[in-house]
PDB file of C-alpha atoms in Angstrom:
ATOM      1  CA  ALA N   1      23.245  -9.260  24.587  1.00 46.00           C
ATOM      2  CA  LEU N   2      21.164  -9.187  22.030  1.00 39.00           C
ATOM      3  CA  THR N   3      18.850 -12.951  22.046  1.00 43.00           C
ATOM      4  CA  LEU N   4      16.194 -13.963  18.809  1.00 38.00           C
ATOM      5  CA  SER N   5      13.486 -14.271  21.937  1.00 42.00           C
ATOM      6  CA  SER N   6      14.612 -10.507  22.577  1.00 41.00           C
ATOM      7  CA  ILE N   7      12.432  -8.658  19.466  1.00 37.00           C
ATOM      8  CA  ARG N   8       9.442  -7.830  19.680  1.00 42.00           C
ATOM      9  CA  PRO N   9       6.540  -8.444  16.648  1.00 43.00           C
ATOM     10  CA  ILE N  10       6.732  -4.985  14.606  1.00 43.00           C
ATOM     11  CA  HIS N  11       4.898  -2.599  16.353  1.00 45.00           C
ATOM     12  CA  MET N  12       8.101  -2.270  18.825  1.00 44.00           C
ATOM     13  CA  GLY N  13       8.979  -0.733  15.108  1.00 48.00           C
ATOM     14  CA  ASP N  14      11.555   1.635  16.709  1.00 51.00           C
ATOM     15  CA  ARG N  15      13.278  -0.699  19.911  1.00 51.00           C
ATOM     16  CA  ILE N  16      14.117  -3.155  15.912  1.00 44.00           C
ATOM     17  CA  LEU N  17      15.395  -0.677  14.593  1.00 47.00           C
ATOM     18  CA  ARG N  18      18.203   0.226  17.011  1.00 51.00           C
ATOM     19  CA  GLU N  19      18.327  -3.694  16.864  1.00 48.00           C
ATOM     20  CA  LEU N  20      19.482  -4.713  14.522  1.00 40.00           C
ATOM     21  CA  LYS N  21      20.579  -1.777  12.542  1.00 45.00           C
ATOM     22  CA  ASP N  22      24.226  -2.655  12.808  1.00 43.00           C
ATOM     23  CA  ARG N  23      23.870  -6.371  13.184  1.00 42.00           C
ATOM     24  CA  GLN N  24      23.190  -8.620  10.205  1.00 38.00           C
ATOM     25  CA  VAL N  25      20.476 -10.714  12.475  1.00 35.00           C
ATOM     26  CA  LYS N  26      17.281 -12.090  11.086  1.00 37.00           C
ATOM     27  CA  PRO N  27      14.786 -11.884  13.692  1.00 33.00           C
ATOM     28  CA  ARG N  28      12.911 -14.743  14.388  1.00 31.00           C
ATOM     29  CA  PHE N  29       8.833 -14.281  15.313  1.00 29.00           C
ATOM     30  CA  LYS N  30       6.015 -16.410  16.499  1.00 31.00           C
ATOM     31  CA  GLU N  31       3.235 -17.326  13.148  1.00 31.00           C
ATOM     32  CA  ASP N  32       0.460 -14.783  14.120  1.00 34.00           C
ATOM     33  CA  THR N  33       2.796 -11.722  14.227  1.00 38.00           C
ATOM     34  CA  ALA N  34       4.476 -10.058  11.568  1.00 50.00           C
ATOM     35  CA  ARG N  35       7.577 -10.533  10.387  1.00 54.00           C
ATOM     36  CA  LEU N  36      10.705  -8.737   9.002  1.00 52.00           C
ATOM     37  CA  ASP N  37      11.438 -10.034   5.086  1.00 53.00           C
ATOM     38  CA  THR N  38      15.343  -9.214   5.228  1.00 53.00           C
ATOM     39  CA  ASP N  39      15.394  -9.660   1.369  1.00 58.00           C
ATOM     40  CA  SER N  40      13.427  -7.019   0.202  1.00 62.00           C
ATOM     41  CA  THR N  41      14.399  -3.775   0.103  1.00 76.00           C
ATOM     42  CA  VAL N  42      11.121  -2.579   0.996  1.00 83.00           C
ATOM     43  CA  THR N  43       8.748  -4.325   4.312  1.00 89.00           C
ATOM     44  CA  VAL N  44       5.143  -1.619   4.706  1.00 92.00           C
ATOM     45  CA  PHE N  45       3.159  -3.151   7.410  1.00 94.00           C
ATOM     46  CA  VAL N  46      -0.399  -2.424   7.721  1.00 96.00           C
ATOM     47  CA  CYS N  47      -1.371  -2.264  11.016  1.00 96.00           C
ATOM     48  CA  ALA N  48      -4.929  -4.335  11.964  1.00 94.00           C
ATOM     49  CA  GLY N  49      -5.264  -3.411  14.439  1.00 94.00           C
ATOM     50  CA  GLY N  50      -9.540  -2.453  15.207  1.00 93.00           C
ATOM     51  CA  GLY N  51      -8.977   1.024  14.385  1.00 93.00           C
ATOM     52  CA  CYS N  52      -7.384   1.466  11.601  1.00 95.00           C
ATOM     53  CA  CYS N  53      -9.316  -1.478  10.249  1.00 94.00           C
ATOM     54  CA  ALA N  54     -12.349   0.383  10.411  1.00 93.00           C
ATOM     55  CA  GLN N  55     -11.184   2.772   8.945  1.00 94.00           C
ATOM     56  CA  GLY N  56      -9.883   1.864   6.405  1.00 93.00           C
ATOM     57  CA  SER N  57      -6.803  -0.116   6.411  1.00 96.00           C
ATOM     58  CA  SER N  58      -7.861  -3.646   4.348  1.00 96.00           C
ATOM     59  CA  VAL N  59      -8.878  -0.775   1.033  1.00 96.00           C
ATOM     60  CA  ALA N  60      -5.138   1.240   2.041  1.00 96.00           C
ATOM     61  CA  GLU N  61      -3.430  -2.625   2.198  1.00 96.00           C
ATOM     62  CA  VAL N  62      -4.363  -3.242  -1.192  1.00 96.00           C
ATOM     63  CA  GLU N  63      -4.439   0.325  -2.812  1.00 96.00           C
ATOM     64  CA  ILE N  64      -0.497   0.321  -1.369  1.00 95.00           C
ATOM     65  CA  GLU N  65      -0.056  -2.909  -3.068  1.00 93.00           C
ATOM     66  CA  ASP N  66      -1.033  -2.151  -6.849  1.00 94.00           C
ATOM     67  CA  LEU N  67       0.702   1.002  -6.943  1.00 92.00           C
ATOM     68  CA  PHE N  68       3.768  -0.614  -6.197  1.00 90.00           C
ATOM     69  CA  GLU N  69       3.131  -3.351  -8.754  1.00 90.00           C
ATOM     70  CA  GLU N  70       2.780  -0.405 -10.872  1.00 90.00           C
ATOM     71  CA  VAL N  71       5.793   1.109 -10.208  1.00 85.00           C
ATOM     72  CA  THR N  72       8.493  -1.536  -9.925  1.00 83.00           C
ATOM     73  CA  ARG N  73       7.467  -2.442 -13.800  1.00 82.00           C
ATOM     74  CA  GLU N  74      10.503   0.258 -14.548  1.00 72.00           C
ATOM     75  CA  GLN N  75      11.917   0.520 -11.479  1.00 68.00           C
ATOM     76  CA  PRO N  76      12.586  -2.897 -10.300  1.00 69.00           C
ATOM     77  CA  ARG N  77      12.876  -3.095  -6.489  1.00 70.00           C
ATOM     78  CA  LYS N  78      11.853  -6.367  -3.804  1.00 77.00           C
ATOM     79  CA  PHE N  79       8.624  -4.842  -0.517  1.00 82.00           C
ATOM     80  CA  ASN N  80       6.552  -6.673   0.290  1.00 87.00           C
ATOM     81  CA  ILE N  81       3.684  -5.774   2.398  1.00 92.00           C
ATOM     82  CA  GLN N  82       2.278  -7.203   5.340  1.00 92.00           C
ATOM     83  CA  ARG N  83      -0.228  -6.900   8.213  1.00 93.00           C
ATOM     84  CA  THR N  84       0.947  -5.953  11.699  1.00 93.00           C
ATOM     85  CA  GLY N  85      -0.886  -5.953  15.581  1.00 92.00           C
ATOM     86  CA  CYS N  86      -2.084  -2.218  15.854  1.00 93.00           C
ATOM     87  CA  ILE N  87       1.031   0.687  16.034  1.00 91.00           C
ATOM     88  CA  ARG N  88      -0.995   1.812  19.141  1.00 90.00           C
ATOM     89  CA  ARG N  89      -1.931   5.358  17.119  1.00 91.00           C
ATOM     90  CA  CYS N  90      -5.405   4.153  16.920  1.00 92.00           C
ATOM     91  CA  ASP N  91      -6.054   8.620  17.108  1.00 93.00           C
ATOM     92  CA  LYS N  92      -4.248   8.970  13.874  1.00 94.00           C
ATOM     93  CA  SER N  93      -5.620   5.202  12.099  1.00 94.00           C
ATOM     94  CA  PRO N  94      -5.869   3.709   9.728  1.00 96.00           C
ATOM     95  CA  VAL N  95      -1.718   3.706  10.042  1.00 96.00           C
ATOM     96  CA  VAL N  96       1.497   2.365   8.289  1.00 95.00           C
ATOM     97  CA  GLN N  97       5.145   2.155   8.928  1.00 93.00           C
ATOM     98  CA  VAL N  98       7.651   1.933   5.402  1.00 91.00           C
ATOM     99  CA  VAL N  99      10.772  -0.417   7.062  1.00 88.00           C
ATOM    100  CA  SER N 100      13.289   0.599   4.207  1.00 82.00           C
ATOM    101  CA  LYS N 101      16.780  -1.267   4.027  1.00 75.00           C
ATOM    102  CA  GLU N 102      19.812   1.318   2.551  1.00 69.00           C
ATOM    103  CA  ASP N 103      22.369  -0.112   0.189  1.00 62.00           C
ATOM    104  CA  CYS N 104      24.826  -0.280   3.346  1.00 62.00           C
ATOM    105  CA  GLY N 105      22.411  -2.830   5.246  1.00 66.00           C
ATOM    106  CA  THR N 106      20.828   0.278   7.478  1.00 73.00           C
ATOM    107  CA  LEU N 107      17.735  -0.058   8.582  1.00 79.00           C
ATOM    108  CA  THR N 108      15.225   3.060   8.433  1.00 83.00           C
ATOM    109  CA  LYS N 109      11.102   2.729   9.160  1.00 87.00           C
ATOM    110  CA  GLN N 110       8.788   5.901   8.551  1.00 90.00           C
ATOM    111  CA  THR N 111       5.173   6.688  10.249  1.00 92.00           C
ATOM    112  CA  PHE N 112       2.702   7.627   8.451  1.00 94.00           C
ATOM    113  CA  GLU N 113      -0.933   7.720   9.671  1.00 95.00           C
ATOM    114  CA  CYS N 114      -4.547   8.505   8.208  1.00 95.00           C
ATOM    115  CA  VAL N 115      -3.722   7.060   5.633  1.00 96.00           C
ATOM    116  CA  GLY N 116      -8.002   6.986   4.539  1.00 94.00           C
ATOM    117  CA  ASN N 117      -7.500   7.773   0.358  1.00 95.00           C
ATOM    118  CA  VAL N 118      -5.214   7.433  -3.056  1.00 94.00           C
ATOM    119  CA  VAL N 119      -2.605  10.148  -1.841  1.00 93.00           C
ATOM    120  CA  GLU N 120      -1.761   9.652   1.046  1.00 94.00           C
ATOM    121  CA  CYS N 121      -1.070   6.259  -0.620  1.00 94.00           C
ATOM    122  CA  GLU N 122       0.956   7.718  -3.243  1.00 92.00           C
ATOM    123  CA  ARG N 123       2.346   9.258  -0.074  1.00 91.00           C
ATOM    124  CA  VAL N 124       3.926   5.845   1.883  1.00 92.00           C
ATOM    125  CA  VAL N 125       5.296   4.576  -1.791  1.00 90.00           C
ATOM    126  CA  ALA N 126       7.020   7.354  -3.239  1.00 88.00           C
ATOM    127  CA  ALA N 127       8.096   7.422   0.436  1.00 84.00           C
ATOM    128  CA  ALA N 128       9.208   4.098   0.491  1.00 84.00           C
ATOM    129  CA  LEU N 129      10.714   4.318  -3.304  1.00 79.00           C
ATOM    130  CA  HIS N 130      12.704   7.742  -1.997  1.00 66.00           C
ATOM    131  CA  GLY N 131      10.590  10.431  -4.448  1.00 41.00           C
ATOM    132  CA  THR N 132       9.491   8.120  -6.741  1.00 46.00           C
ATOM    133  CA  ASP N 133       6.162  10.101  -8.511  1.00 41.00           C
ATOM    134  CA  THR N 134       3.726   7.285  -8.564  1.00 45.00           C
ATOM    135  CA  ARG N 135       0.616   9.813  -9.833  1.00 47.00           C
ATOM    136  CA  VAL N 136      -1.288   8.259 -12.805  1.00 42.00           C
ATOM    137  CA  ALA N 137      -2.018  11.775 -14.521  1.00 42.00           C
ATOM    138  CA  SER N 138      -0.299  13.218 -16.840  1.00 44.00           C
ATOM    139  CA  THR N 139       1.814  15.993 -15.534  1.00 51.00           C
ATOM    140  CA  ASN N 140       0.329  18.862 -18.284  1.00 61.00           C
ATOM    141  CA  VAL N 141      -4.141  17.755 -16.609  1.00 67.00           C
ATOM    142  CA  GLY N 142      -6.313  20.271 -16.808  1.00 83.00           C
ATOM    143  CA  PRO N 143      -8.793  21.251 -14.425  1.00 88.00           C
ATOM    144  CA  LEU N 144     -11.492  18.875 -16.428  1.00 89.00           C
ATOM    145  CA  GLN N 145      -9.249  15.968 -16.007  1.00 89.00           C
ATOM    146  CA  ALA N 146      -7.269  16.107 -12.392  1.00 90.00           C
ATOM    147  CA  MET N 147     -10.987  16.082 -10.984  1.00 94.00           C
ATOM    148  CA  LEU N 148     -11.818  13.092 -13.706  1.00 94.00           C
ATOM    149  CA  GLN N 149      -8.661  11.522 -11.385  1.00 93.00           C
ATOM    150  CA  ARG N 150      -9.602  12.603  -8.109  1.00 94.00           C
ATOM    151  CA  ARG N 151     -13.364  10.623  -8.899  1.00 96.00           C
ATOM    152  CA  ALA N 152     -11.620   8.060  -9.978  1.00 96.00           C
ATOM    153  CA  ASP N 153      -9.422   7.656  -6.996  1.00 96.00           C
ATOM    154  CA  GLY N 154     -12.732   8.444  -5.009  1.00 96.00           C
ATOM    155  CA  ARG N 155     -14.826   5.516  -6.533  1.00 97.00           C
ATOM    156  CA  ARG N 156     -11.740   2.978  -6.638  1.00 97.00           C
ATOM    157  CA  TRP N 157     -11.487   3.330  -2.616  1.00 97.00           C
ATOM    158  CA  GLU N 158     -14.635   2.716  -2.352  1.00 97.00           C
ATOM    159  CA  ALA N 159     -15.247   0.242  -4.570  1.00 97.00           C
ATOM    160  CA  LEU N 160     -11.984  -1.744  -3.102  1.00 97.00           C
ATOM    161  CA  ARG N 161     -13.831  -1.028   0.656  1.00 96.00           C
ATOM    162  CA  LEU N 162     -17.295  -2.758  -0.756  1.00 96.00           C
ATOM    163  CA  LEU N 163     -15.785  -5.533  -2.302  1.00 96.00           C
ATOM    164  CA  LEU N 164     -13.461  -6.826   0.545  1.00 95.00           C
ATOM    165  CA  ARG N 165     -16.297  -7.201   2.837  1.00 91.00           C
ATOM    166  CA  GLN N 166     -16.192 -11.326   3.518  1.00 81.00           C
ATOM    167  CA  GLU N 167     -19.211 -13.674   1.841  1.00 84.00           C
ATOM    168  CA  ASP N 168     -21.356 -10.156   1.209  1.00 89.00           C
ATOM    169  CA  GLU N 169     -22.938 -10.460  -2.892  1.00 93.00           C
ATOM    170  CA  SER N 170     -25.030  -7.440  -2.690  1.00 94.00           C
ATOM    171  CA  ALA N 171     -21.243  -5.490  -1.642  1.00 95.00           C
ATOM    172  CA  HIS N 172     -19.336  -6.956  -4.826  1.00 95.00           C
ATOM    173  CA  LYS N 173     -21.939  -6.740  -6.851  1.00 95.00           C
ATOM    174  CA  GLN N 174     -22.310  -2.933  -6.270  1.00 96.00           C
ATOM    175  CA  GLY N 175     -17.765  -2.754  -5.542  1.00 96.00           C
ATOM    176  CA  MET N 176     -17.834  -4.463  -9.038  1.00 96.00           C
ATOM    177  CA  ARG N 177     -20.363  -1.156 -10.489  1.00 97.00           C
ATOM    178  CA  LEU N 178     -18.337   0.928  -8.781  1.00 96.00           C
ATOM    179  CA  LEU N 179     -15.162  -0.185  -9.960  1.00 96.00           C
ATOM    180  CA  GLU N 180     -15.562   0.185 -13.912  1.00 97.00           C
ATOM    181  CA  GLU N 181     -16.465   3.323 -12.772  1.00 97.00           C
ATOM    182  CA  ALA N 182     -13.664   4.778 -11.422  1.00 97.00           C
ATOM    183  CA  PHE N 183     -11.619   2.412 -14.833  1.00 97.00           C
ATOM    184  CA  SER N 184     -14.162   4.846 -17.020  1.00 96.00           C
ATOM    185  CA  ASP N 185     -13.257   7.561 -15.553  1.00 96.00           C
ATOM    186  CA  GLU N 186      -9.107   7.308 -15.296  1.00 96.00           C
ATOM    187  CA  ARG N 187      -9.617   6.224 -19.090  1.00 96.00           C
ATOM    188  CA  LYS N 188     -11.421   9.874 -19.494  1.00 94.00           C
ATOM    189  CA  ALA N 189      -8.186  11.179 -17.358  1.00 94.00           C
ATOM    190  CA  ALA N 190      -5.802  10.199 -19.096  1.00 92.00           C
ATOM    191  CA  GLY N 191      -7.390  11.545 -22.623  1.00 91.00           C
ATOM    192  CA  ILE N 192      -4.795  10.848 -25.790  1.00 89.00           C
ATOM    193  CA  ASP N 193      -1.814  10.877 -23.270  1.00 91.00           C
ATOM    194  CA  GLN N 194      -0.800   6.498 -24.456  1.00 94.00           C
ATOM    195  CA  ILE N 195       1.103   6.360 -21.102  1.00 91.00           C
ATOM    196  CA  ALA N 196      -1.113   6.603 -18.864  1.00 92.00           C
ATOM    197  CA  LEU N 197      -3.863   5.242 -20.598  1.00 95.00           C
ATOM    198  CA  ALA N 198      -1.811   2.153 -20.359  1.00 95.00           C
ATOM    199  CA  ARG N 199      -0.959   2.281 -16.116  1.00 93.00           C
ATOM    200  CA  ALA N 200      -5.218   2.997 -16.511  1.00 95.00           C
ATOM    201  CA  ASP N 201      -5.582  -0.501 -18.632  1.00 96.00           C
ATOM    202  CA  ARG N 202      -2.421  -2.481 -16.291  1.00 95.00           C
ATOM    203  CA  ARG N 203      -4.167  -1.076 -13.515  1.00 95.00           C
ATOM    204  CA  ALA N 204      -7.758  -2.498 -14.444  1.00 96.00           C
ATOM    205  CA  TYR N 205      -6.616  -5.975 -15.349  1.00 96.00           C
ATOM    206  CA  ARG N 206      -4.680  -6.314 -12.173  1.00 95.00           C
ATOM    207  CA  LEU N 207      -8.121  -5.311  -9.902  1.00 96.00           C
ATOM    208  CA  LYS N 208     -10.512  -7.256 -12.098  1.00 95.00           C
ATOM    209  CA  GLN N 209      -8.509 -10.744 -11.970  1.00 95.00           C
ATOM    210  CA  ARG N 210      -7.904 -10.204  -8.008  1.00 94.00           C
ATOM    211  CA  PHE N 211     -11.904  -9.415  -7.890  1.00 93.00           C
ATOM    212  CA  THR N 212     -13.699 -11.645 -10.188  1.00 88.00           C
TER     213      THR N 212
END
């Protein structure tokens, strides 16, 4: 018989899915372990193990959260992002797991490995939202715009890595400078596309609010 005490933390995700798939059971965990949010349609678990942290899982967490904030403006959907213990795929770090709850109540889990850049974070969000396109750039971009968008993504990733260093004033200043450069590149990549420009401005506002 299934008991609350028999449920393990989320790094044993396969077992959780098997145990909860056909039962409306809200799991109870200790405070220092991941918690499956049964009120959310999508719960994203970002591995906080040593290997994943070293490879930038905290940056992936911020990027994924920001992408969800943008995408769900027009397609409201409950989501929750949490850190979890080691998922035991350290050779493929950073690792992210997405647990989705369908309308019928069925739980599905997807695991994403090597989520160490913006493109992989976009894949995570797109899969979580069943194929929603999360790219910021216009669909009719030229090679220059595509290059600027890639450069903006790379600079933003590096900026977040620096900004997430705790109590490092020098890194914070350098990160904010890179973030401004990333925002500038993203606006250039948008060109005259007003929708892309508005998205770039919203991203800039969200991240500035978070780190200033």
